[in-house]
Coordinates of C-alpha atoms (C1' of nucleotides) in Angstrom, one line a residue:
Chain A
X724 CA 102.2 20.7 158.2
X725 CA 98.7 20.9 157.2
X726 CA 99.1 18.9 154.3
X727 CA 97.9 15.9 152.5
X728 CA 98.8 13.4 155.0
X729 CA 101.0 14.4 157.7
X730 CA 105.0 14.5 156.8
X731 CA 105.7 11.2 157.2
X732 CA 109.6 10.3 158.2
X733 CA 110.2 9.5 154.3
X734 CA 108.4 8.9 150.8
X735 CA 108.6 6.4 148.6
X736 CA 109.7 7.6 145.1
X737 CA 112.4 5.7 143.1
X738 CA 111.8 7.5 139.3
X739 CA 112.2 11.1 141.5
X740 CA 115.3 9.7 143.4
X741 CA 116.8 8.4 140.1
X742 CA 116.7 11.8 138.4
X743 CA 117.6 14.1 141.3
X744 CA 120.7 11.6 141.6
X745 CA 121.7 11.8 138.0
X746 CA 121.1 15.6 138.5
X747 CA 123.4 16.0 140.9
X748 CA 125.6 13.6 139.3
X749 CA 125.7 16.1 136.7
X750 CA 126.6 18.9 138.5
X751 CA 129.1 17.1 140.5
X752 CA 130.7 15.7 137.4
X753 CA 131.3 18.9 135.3
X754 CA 132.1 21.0 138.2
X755 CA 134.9 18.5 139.2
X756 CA 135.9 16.5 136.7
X757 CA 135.7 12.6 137.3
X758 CA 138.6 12.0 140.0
X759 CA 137.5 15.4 141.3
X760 CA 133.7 14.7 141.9
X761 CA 132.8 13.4 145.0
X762 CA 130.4 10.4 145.9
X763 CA 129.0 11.9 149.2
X764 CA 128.8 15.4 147.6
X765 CA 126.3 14.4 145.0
X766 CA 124.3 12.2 147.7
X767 CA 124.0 15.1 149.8
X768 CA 123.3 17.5 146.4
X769 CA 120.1 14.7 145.6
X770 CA 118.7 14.9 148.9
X771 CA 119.4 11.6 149.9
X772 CA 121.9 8.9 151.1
X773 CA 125.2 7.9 149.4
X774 CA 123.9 4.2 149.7
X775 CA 120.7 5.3 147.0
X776 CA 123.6 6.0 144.2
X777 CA 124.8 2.6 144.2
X778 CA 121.4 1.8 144.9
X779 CA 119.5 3.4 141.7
X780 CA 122.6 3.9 139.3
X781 CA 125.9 2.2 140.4
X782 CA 128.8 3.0 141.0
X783 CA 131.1 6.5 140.6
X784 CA 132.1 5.4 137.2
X785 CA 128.3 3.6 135.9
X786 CA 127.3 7.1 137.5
X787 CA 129.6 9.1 135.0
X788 CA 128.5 7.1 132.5
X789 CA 124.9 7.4 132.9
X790 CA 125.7 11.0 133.4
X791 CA 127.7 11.3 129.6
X792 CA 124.7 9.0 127.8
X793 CA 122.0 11.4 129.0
X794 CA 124.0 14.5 128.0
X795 CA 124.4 13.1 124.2
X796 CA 120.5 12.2 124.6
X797 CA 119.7 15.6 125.1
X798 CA 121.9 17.1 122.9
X799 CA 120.6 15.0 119.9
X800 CA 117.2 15.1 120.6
X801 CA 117.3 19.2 120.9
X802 CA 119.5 18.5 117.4
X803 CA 116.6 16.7 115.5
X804 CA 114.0 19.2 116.1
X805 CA 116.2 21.9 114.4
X806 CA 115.0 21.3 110.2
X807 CA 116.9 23.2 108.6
X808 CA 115.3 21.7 105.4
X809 CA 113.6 24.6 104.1
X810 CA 115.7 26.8 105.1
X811 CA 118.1 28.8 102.0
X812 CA 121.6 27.4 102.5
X813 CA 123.0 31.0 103.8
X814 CA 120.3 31.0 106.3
X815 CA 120.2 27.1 107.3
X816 CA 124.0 27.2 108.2
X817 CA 123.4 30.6 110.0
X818 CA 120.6 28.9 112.0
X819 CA 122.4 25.8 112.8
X820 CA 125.8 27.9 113.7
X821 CA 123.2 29.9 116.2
X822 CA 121.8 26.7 117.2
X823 CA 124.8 25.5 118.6
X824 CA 126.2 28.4 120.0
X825 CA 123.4 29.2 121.9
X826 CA 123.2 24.9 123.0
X827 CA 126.6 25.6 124.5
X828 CA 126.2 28.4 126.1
X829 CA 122.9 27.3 128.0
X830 CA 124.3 24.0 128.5
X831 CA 127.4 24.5 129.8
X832 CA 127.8 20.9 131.9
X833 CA 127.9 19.7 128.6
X834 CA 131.1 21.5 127.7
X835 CA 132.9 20.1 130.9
X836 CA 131.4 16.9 130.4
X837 CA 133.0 16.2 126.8
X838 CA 136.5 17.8 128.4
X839 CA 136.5 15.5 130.8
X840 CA 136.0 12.5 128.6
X841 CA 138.0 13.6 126.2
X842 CA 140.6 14.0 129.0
X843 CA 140.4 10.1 129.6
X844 CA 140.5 9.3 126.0
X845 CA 137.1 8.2 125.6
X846 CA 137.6 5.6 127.6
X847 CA 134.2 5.6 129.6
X848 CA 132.0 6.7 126.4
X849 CA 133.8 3.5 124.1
X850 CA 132.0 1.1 126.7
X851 CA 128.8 2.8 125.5
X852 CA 127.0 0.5 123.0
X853 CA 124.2 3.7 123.5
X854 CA 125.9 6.5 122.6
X855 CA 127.5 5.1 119.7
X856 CA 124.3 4.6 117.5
X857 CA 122.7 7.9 118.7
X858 CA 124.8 9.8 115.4
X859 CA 124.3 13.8 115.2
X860 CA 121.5 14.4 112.7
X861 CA 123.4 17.4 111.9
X862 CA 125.9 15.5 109.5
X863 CA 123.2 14.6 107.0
X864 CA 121.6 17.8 107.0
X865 CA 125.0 19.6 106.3
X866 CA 125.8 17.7 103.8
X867 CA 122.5 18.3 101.5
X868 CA 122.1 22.1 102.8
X869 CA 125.7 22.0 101.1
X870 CA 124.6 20.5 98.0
X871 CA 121.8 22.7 97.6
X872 CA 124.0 25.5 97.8
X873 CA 126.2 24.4 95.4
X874 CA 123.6 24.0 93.4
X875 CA 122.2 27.1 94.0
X876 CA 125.0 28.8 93.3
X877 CA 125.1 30.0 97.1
X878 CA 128.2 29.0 97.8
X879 CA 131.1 28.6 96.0
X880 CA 132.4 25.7 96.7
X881 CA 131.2 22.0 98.5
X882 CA 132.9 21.1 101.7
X883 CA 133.2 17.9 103.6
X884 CA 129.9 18.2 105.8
X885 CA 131.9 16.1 108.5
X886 CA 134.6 19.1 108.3
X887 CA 132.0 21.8 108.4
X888 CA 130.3 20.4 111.1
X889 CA 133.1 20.2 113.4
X890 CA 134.5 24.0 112.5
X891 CA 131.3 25.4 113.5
X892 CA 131.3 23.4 116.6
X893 CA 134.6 24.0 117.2
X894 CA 134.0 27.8 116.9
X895 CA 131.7 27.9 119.5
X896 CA 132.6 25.3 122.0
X897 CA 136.5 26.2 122.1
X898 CA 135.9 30.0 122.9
X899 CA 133.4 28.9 125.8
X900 CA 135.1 25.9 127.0
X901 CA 138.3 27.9 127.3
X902 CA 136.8 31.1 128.1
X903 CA 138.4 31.4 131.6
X904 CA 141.9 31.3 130.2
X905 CA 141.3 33.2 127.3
X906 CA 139.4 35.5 129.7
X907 CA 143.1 35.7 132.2
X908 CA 145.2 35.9 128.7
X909 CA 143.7 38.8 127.1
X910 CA 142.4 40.6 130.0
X911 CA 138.8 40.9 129.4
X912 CA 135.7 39.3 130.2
X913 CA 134.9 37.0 126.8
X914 CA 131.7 36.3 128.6
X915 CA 130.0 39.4 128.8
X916 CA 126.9 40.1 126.7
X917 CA 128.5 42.1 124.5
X918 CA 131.2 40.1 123.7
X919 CA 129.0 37.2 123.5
X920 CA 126.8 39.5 120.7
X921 CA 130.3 39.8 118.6
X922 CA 131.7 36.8 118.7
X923 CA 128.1 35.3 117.2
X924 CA 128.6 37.6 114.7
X925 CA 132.0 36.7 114.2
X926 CA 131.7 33.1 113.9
X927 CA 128.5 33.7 111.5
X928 CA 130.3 36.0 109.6
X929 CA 133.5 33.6 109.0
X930 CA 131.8 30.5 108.2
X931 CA 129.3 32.3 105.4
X932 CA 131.9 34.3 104.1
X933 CA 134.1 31.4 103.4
X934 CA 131.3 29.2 101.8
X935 CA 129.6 32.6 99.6
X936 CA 132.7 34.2 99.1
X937 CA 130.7 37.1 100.1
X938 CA 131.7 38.9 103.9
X939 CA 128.3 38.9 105.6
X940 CA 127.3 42.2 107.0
X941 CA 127.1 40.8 110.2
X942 CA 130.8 39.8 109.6
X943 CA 131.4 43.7 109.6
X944 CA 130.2 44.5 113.2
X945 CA 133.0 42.5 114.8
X946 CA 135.5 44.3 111.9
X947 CA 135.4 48.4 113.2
X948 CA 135.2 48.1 116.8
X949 CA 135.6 52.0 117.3
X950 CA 138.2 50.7 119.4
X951 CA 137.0 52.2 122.8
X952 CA 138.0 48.7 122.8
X953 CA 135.9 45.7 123.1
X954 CA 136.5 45.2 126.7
X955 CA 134.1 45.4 129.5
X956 CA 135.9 43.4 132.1
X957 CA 136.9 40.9 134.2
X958 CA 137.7 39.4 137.6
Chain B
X1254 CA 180.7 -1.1 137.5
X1255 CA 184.2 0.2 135.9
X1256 CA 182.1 3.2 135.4
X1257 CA 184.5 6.9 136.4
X1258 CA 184.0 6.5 140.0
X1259 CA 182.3 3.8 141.2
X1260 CA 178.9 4.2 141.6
X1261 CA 177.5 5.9 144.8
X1262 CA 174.3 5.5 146.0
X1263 CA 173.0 8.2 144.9
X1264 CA 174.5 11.9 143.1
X1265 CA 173.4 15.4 143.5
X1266 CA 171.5 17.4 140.8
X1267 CA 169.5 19.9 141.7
X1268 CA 168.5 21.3 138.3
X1269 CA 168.5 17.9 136.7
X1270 CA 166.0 17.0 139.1
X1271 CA 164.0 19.6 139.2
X1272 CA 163.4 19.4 135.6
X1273 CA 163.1 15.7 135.7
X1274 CA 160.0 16.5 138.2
X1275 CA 158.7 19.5 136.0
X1276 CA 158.5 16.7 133.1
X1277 CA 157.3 14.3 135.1
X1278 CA 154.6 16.0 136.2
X1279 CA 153.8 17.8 133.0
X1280 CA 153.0 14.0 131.8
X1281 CA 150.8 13.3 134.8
X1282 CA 148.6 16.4 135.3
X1283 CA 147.9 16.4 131.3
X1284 CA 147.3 12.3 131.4
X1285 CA 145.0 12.8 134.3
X1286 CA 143.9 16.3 135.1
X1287 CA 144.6 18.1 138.4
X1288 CA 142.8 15.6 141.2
X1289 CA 143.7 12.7 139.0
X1290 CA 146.5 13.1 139.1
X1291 CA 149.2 10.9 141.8
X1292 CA 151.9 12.6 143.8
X1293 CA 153.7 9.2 143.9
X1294 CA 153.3 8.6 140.9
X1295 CA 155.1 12.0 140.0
X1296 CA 157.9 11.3 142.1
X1297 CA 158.5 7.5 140.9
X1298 CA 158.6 8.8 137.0
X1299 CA 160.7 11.4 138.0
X1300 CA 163.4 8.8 139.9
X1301 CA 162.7 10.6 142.7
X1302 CA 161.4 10.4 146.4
X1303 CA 158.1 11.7 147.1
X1304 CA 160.0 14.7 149.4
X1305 CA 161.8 15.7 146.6
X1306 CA 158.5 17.3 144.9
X1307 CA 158.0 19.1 147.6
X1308 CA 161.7 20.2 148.6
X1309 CA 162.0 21.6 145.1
X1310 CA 158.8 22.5 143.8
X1311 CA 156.0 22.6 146.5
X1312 CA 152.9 21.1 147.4
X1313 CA 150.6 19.7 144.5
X1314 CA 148.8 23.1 143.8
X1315 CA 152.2 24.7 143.2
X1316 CA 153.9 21.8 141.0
X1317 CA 150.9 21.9 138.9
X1318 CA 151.4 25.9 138.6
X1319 CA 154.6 26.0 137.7
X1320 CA 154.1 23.2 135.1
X1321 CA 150.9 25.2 133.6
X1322 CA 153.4 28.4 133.5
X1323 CA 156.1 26.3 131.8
X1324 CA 153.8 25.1 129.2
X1325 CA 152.7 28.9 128.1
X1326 CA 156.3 29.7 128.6
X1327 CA 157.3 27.1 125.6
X1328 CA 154.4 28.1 123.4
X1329 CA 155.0 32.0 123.7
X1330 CA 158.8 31.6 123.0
X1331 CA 157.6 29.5 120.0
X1332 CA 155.5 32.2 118.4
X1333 CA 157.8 34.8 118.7
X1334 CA 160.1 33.1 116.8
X1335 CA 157.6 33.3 113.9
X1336 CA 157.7 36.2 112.3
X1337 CA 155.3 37.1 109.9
X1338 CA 156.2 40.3 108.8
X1339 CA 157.5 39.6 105.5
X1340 CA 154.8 37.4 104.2
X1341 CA 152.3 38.7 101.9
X1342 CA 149.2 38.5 104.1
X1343 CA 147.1 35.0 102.3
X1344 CA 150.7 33.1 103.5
X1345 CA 151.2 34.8 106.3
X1346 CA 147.7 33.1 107.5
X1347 CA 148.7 29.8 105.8
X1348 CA 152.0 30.1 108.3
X1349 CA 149.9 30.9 111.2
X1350 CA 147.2 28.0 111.0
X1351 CA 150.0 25.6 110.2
X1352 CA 152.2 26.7 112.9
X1353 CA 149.1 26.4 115.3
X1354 CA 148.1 23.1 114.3
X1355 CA 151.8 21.7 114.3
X1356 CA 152.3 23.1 117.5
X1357 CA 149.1 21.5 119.4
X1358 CA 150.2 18.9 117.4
X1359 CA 153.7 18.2 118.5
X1360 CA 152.8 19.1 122.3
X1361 CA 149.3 17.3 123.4
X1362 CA 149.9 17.8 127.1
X1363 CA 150.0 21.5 126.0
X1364 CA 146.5 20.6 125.3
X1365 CA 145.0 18.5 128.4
X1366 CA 146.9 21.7 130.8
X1367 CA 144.8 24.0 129.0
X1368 CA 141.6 21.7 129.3
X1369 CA 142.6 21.0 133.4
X1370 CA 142.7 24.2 133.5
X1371 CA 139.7 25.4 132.3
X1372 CA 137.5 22.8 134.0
X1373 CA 138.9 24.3 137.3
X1374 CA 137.8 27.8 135.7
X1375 CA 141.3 29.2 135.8
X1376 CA 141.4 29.5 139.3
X1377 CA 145.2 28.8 139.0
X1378 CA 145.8 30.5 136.1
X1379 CA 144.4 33.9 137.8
X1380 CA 147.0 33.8 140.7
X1381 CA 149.9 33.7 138.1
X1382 CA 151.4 37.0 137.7
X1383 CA 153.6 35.5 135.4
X1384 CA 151.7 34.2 132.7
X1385 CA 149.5 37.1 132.9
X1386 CA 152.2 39.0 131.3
X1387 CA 153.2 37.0 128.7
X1388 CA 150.3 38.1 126.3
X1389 CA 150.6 36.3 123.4
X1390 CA 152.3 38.1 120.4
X1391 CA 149.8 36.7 118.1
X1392 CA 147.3 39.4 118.6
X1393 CA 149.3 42.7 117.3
X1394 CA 151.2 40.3 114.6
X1395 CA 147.7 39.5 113.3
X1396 CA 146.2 42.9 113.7
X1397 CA 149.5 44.0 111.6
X1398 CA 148.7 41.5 108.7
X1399 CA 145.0 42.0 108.6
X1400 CA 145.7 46.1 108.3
X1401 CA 148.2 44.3 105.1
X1402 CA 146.0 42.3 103.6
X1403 CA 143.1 45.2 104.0
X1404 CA 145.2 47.5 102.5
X1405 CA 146.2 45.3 99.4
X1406 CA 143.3 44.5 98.5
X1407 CA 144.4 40.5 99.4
X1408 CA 141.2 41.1 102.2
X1409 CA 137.7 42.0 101.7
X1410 CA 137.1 42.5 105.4
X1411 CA 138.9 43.6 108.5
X1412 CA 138.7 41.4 111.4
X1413 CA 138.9 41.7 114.8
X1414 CA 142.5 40.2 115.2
X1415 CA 141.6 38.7 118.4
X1416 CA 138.0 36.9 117.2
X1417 CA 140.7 35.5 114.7
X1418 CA 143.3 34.5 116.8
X1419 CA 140.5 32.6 118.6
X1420 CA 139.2 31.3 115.7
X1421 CA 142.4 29.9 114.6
X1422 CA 143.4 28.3 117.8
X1423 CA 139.7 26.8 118.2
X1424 CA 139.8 25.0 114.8
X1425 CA 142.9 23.1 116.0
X1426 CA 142.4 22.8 119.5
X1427 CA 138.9 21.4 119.6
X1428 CA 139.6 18.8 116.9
X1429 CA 142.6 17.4 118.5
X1430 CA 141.6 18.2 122.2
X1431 CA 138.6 16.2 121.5
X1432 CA 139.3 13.7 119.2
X1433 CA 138.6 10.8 121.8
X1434 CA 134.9 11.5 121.8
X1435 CA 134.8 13.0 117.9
X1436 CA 136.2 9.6 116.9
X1437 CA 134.4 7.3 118.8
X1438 CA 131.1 9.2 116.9
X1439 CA 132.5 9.2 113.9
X1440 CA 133.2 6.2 114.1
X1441 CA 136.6 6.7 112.3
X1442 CA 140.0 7.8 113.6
X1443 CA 140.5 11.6 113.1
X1444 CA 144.2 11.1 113.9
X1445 CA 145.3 9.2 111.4
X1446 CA 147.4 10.9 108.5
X1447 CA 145.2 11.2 105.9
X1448 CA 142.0 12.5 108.2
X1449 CA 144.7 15.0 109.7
X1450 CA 145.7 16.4 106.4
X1451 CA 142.8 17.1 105.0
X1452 CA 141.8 18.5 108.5
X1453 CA 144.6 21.1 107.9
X1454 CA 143.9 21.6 104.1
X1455 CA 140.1 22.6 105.9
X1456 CA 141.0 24.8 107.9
X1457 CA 143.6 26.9 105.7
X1458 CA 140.7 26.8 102.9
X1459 CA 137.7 28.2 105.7
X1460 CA 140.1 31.2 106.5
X1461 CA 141.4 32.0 103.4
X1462 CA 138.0 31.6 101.6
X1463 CA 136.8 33.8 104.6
X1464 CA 139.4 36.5 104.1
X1465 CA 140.0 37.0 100.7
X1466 CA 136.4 36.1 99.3
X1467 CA 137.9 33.4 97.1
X1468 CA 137.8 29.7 97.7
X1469 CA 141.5 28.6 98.1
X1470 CA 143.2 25.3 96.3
X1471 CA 143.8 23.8 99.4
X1472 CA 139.7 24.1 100.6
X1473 CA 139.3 21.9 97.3
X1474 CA 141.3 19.0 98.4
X1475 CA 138.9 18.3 101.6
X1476 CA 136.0 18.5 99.3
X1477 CA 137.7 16.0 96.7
X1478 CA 139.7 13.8 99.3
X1479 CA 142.6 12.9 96.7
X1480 CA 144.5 13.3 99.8
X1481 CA 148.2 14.1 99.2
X1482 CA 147.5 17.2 100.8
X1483 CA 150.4 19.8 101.7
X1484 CA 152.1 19.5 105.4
X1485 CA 154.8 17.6 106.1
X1486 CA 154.6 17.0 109.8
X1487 CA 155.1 15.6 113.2
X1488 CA 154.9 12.9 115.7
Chain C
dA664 C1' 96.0 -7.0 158.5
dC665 C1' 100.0 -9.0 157.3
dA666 C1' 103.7 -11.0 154.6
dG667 C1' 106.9 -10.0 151.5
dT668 C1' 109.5 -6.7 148.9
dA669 C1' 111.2 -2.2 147.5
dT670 C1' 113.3 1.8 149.2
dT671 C1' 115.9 4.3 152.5
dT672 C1' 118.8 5.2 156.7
dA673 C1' 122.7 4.6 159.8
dT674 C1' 127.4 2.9 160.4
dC675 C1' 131.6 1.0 159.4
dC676 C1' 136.1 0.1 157.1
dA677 C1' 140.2 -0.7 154.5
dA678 C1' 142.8 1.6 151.1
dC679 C1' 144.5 5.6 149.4
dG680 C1' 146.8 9.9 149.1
dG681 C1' 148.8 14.3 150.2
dG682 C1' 151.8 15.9 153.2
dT683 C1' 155.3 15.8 157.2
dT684 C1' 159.2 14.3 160.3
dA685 C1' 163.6 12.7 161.1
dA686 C1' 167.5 10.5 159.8
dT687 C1' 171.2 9.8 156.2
dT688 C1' 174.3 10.8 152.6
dT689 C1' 176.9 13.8 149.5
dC690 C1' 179.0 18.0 148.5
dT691 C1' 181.7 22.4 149.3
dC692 C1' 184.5 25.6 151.5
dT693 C1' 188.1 26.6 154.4
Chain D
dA643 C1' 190.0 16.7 156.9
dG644 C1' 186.1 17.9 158.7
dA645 C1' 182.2 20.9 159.7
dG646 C1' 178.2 22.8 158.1
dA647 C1' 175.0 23.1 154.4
dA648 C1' 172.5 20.9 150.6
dA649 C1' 170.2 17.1 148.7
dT650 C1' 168.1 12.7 149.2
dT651 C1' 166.0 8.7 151.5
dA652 C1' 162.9 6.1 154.4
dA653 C1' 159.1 5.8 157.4
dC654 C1' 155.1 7.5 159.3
dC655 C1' 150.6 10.3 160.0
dC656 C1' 145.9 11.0 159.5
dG657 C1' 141.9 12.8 157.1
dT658 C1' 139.4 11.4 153.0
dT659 C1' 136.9 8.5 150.0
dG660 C1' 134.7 4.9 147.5
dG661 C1' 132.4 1.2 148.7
dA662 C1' 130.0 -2.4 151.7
dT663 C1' 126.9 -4.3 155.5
dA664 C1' 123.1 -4.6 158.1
dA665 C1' 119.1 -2.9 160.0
dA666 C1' 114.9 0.0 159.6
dT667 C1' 110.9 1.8 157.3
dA668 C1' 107.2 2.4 153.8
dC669 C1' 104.6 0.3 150.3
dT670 C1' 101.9 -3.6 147.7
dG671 C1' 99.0 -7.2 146.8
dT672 C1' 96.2 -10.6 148.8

DNA sequence: ACAGTATTTATCCAACGGGTTAATTTCTCT
DNA sequence: AGAGAAATTAACCCGTTGGATAAATACTGT
C-alpha cells in the first residue's frame, strides 16, 4: 500500500504486456499443442484480458506464430555465441553435442513447439519470411571443424556437416521429446539424473567414435552398467 | 442396380466398420493431433454416422487409445518378424537401421501418434495395460548381437542395447518426424529420393563407424554425394 | 487542465464440437 | 413369419471457444 503512488486501478505498460502475453503464449502453446491451447487460458496466464492478445499480437494463429519466431530467435542467438573455432575437432563436436543437449533439456517448450509445427507440416513457420533467413550458424561451423579434422588426421573420414548436424540433434531431441513414451515402454524413468549423465555419455561417445574411429572413454561408462540395472524409476 | 440383391439402404458389418473407423481415425488423430482432431470428420471418412464411433469404439479419448495401441501393435508384430539371429553382427545393424527407417517410412501416422502422444506426456499411453506389455523385442535382439559382435571382435565397444535402440530409432524418427520444419531451414526437400538415401547411407555409416571403429562404404557415399546409394524402398 | 489517443476492461455472440436421445432398419433364431 | 436383438440413422443439446463491440480509464503533449 505504502508505495510509490497509491495502487491505482491499472498501469499503463504495453512492452510488459506484450512479453508476459507471448510468455504465456508460450506456455499455453507447448503444453497444448495449437488446437489444444486456449485463448482465454493464456489471457488469464498474462495477467490480463483476452481482448489485449488480439490487442498487442493478434490472433490465436499470429499468436503461434510470434510464439515459433521468438523460439528460433533464441535458439540461434544462444547458437552463435558457442565458437567452437578454437576448439580441437574431438573437443568442438563434444562441446557442440553438450551444447545442444543441455539447450533441450533447459528449453523444453522448444521441443513441443517444433512437434507441434512439424505436426501441421510447417504450415505456420513457411509464412515466416523471418525465420527463414535466421539459418543455424552451426552448419558452417560443422563443416570446417570437419575439415580441420580431416586434416588433422582426427577423424577418419569427412561427413556431410548438414547430416552431422541433424544426427547430433536428433540424438538429443528424440530421446527428450519422446521421453514419456520411451519412459511407459521400457519401464524406467529416462529422465532421471542418472540416466540423463549416461545417455550424454552415450551420445558423445557414438558420435566421436564414429568420426575418430576411436570409442571414447566416455563411450565406456554407458557400455558395463554393473547391471543393478540402469533403472531408477518411474510413475 | 442389377447388383445380387438390390441394394438396401444400408448393410450390417460390424467388423468392417469398426475397422473402417479405426483407419479413419488413425488418419485424423496423426493429420491433426488429439484436440485437432474432428469427431465428424472421423465418422464421415469412415462412411459412417457420428453414433457409430461411439457405439463401437467409445468416446474420443477411447478411439484415440485404441488407435495408439493399434499402431504399437503393427510395429511390434513387424519386428518380430525380423530376426537377426543369423546375421553376422555389422549386417545385423545394417538390417536393423534399414528396417527402422523403412518402417517410419512406410507408416507416417505411426509417427504423428507417437509425437500426439508425447506432447500430451503419455497420459494415454500410461493407462494402457496393453501396450505396456508389448516391450519391444528390439532390446534383448540387440543386447544378443552386441554380446556377437563383442565377442568377434566385429565390435570395439559394448553398448548399452537400449541407449542403441534409442539411438537408432532417433536418427530416423527425428528426420522424418520433423522434416516440415528441417526443410523449410534448409531450404531444400529432405524427402526427396536422393536426400533420403544418402540420409540412410548416414546413418548406417555413423553406427557402423561407431561400432566397429572403421569407417564403413556406405558413410563414404554421404560425404561424396554420387548418390546411387543402396535401399530400394517405399512410398 | 484538457483534448486526444493509447491501453485496458466488461460483455456479448454465433459457430463449433463432443456427446446423447430416440426412432428406424436389418438381421437371426426359432 | 415374426419377435427380439443388433446395427444404423437422424436430430437435437448445450457448454465451449475464438473473436468482436463498445465503453471506460490512464497517459501525453500542449
Amino acid at each position: 500500500m505504502a508505495k510509490a503512488k497509491r495502487t491505482l486501478k491499472w498501469q499503463r505498460d504495453p512492452e510488459g504486456m506484450r512479453l508476459r502475453i507471448l510468455e504465456a503464449a508460450k506456455q499455453e502453446f507447448s503444453a497444448h499443442g495449437l488446437a489444444g491451447a486456449r485463448v482465454d487460458r493464456i489471457a488469464a496466464k498474462a495477467g490480463a484480458n483476452k481482448r489485449m492478445l488480439y490487442y498487442h499480437v493478434g490472433n490465436k494463429d499470429e499468436l503461434y506464430l510470434a510464439v515459433l519466431e521468438g523460439a528460433y530467435d533464441k535458439i540461434r542467438s544462444e547458437e552463435r555465441g558457442l565458437d567452437l573455432e578454437h576448439l580441437d575437432p574431438p573437443e568442438a563436436i563434444r562441446r557442440l553435442i553438450e551444447f545442444t543437449w543441455n539447450y533441450f533439456l533447459r528449453n523444453p517448450e522448444f521441443l513441443s513447439l517444433l512437434q507441434t509445427e512439424n505436426l501441421a507440416r510447417a504450415k505456420h513457420l513457411k509464412k515466416s519470411t523471418k525465420v527463414k533467413s535466421m539459418h543455424s550458424p552451426f552448419v558452417e561451423m560443422i563443416r570446417t571443424v570437419v575439415r580441420r579434422g580431416v586434416e588433422s588426421g582426427d577423424f577418419q573420414v569427412a561427413v556431410d556437416p548438414v547430416q552431422l548436424y541433424i544426427s547430433i540433434a536428433a540424438l538429443s531431441f528424440f530421446y527428450l521429446s519422446n521421453s514419456a513414451t520411451l519412459s511407459v515402454i521400457f519401464g524406467r524413468d529416462l529422465l532421471d539424473k542418472k540416466a540423463k549423465d549416461e545417455r550424454l555419455a552415450h551420445m558423445v561417445g557414438l558420435v566421436l567414435a564414429a568420426l575418430t574411429g576411436q570409442s571414447v572413454a566416455l563411450f565406456e561408462i554407458a557400455k558395463a552398467p554393473k547391471s543393478r540395472a540402469a533403472v531408477a524409476q518411474t510413475v
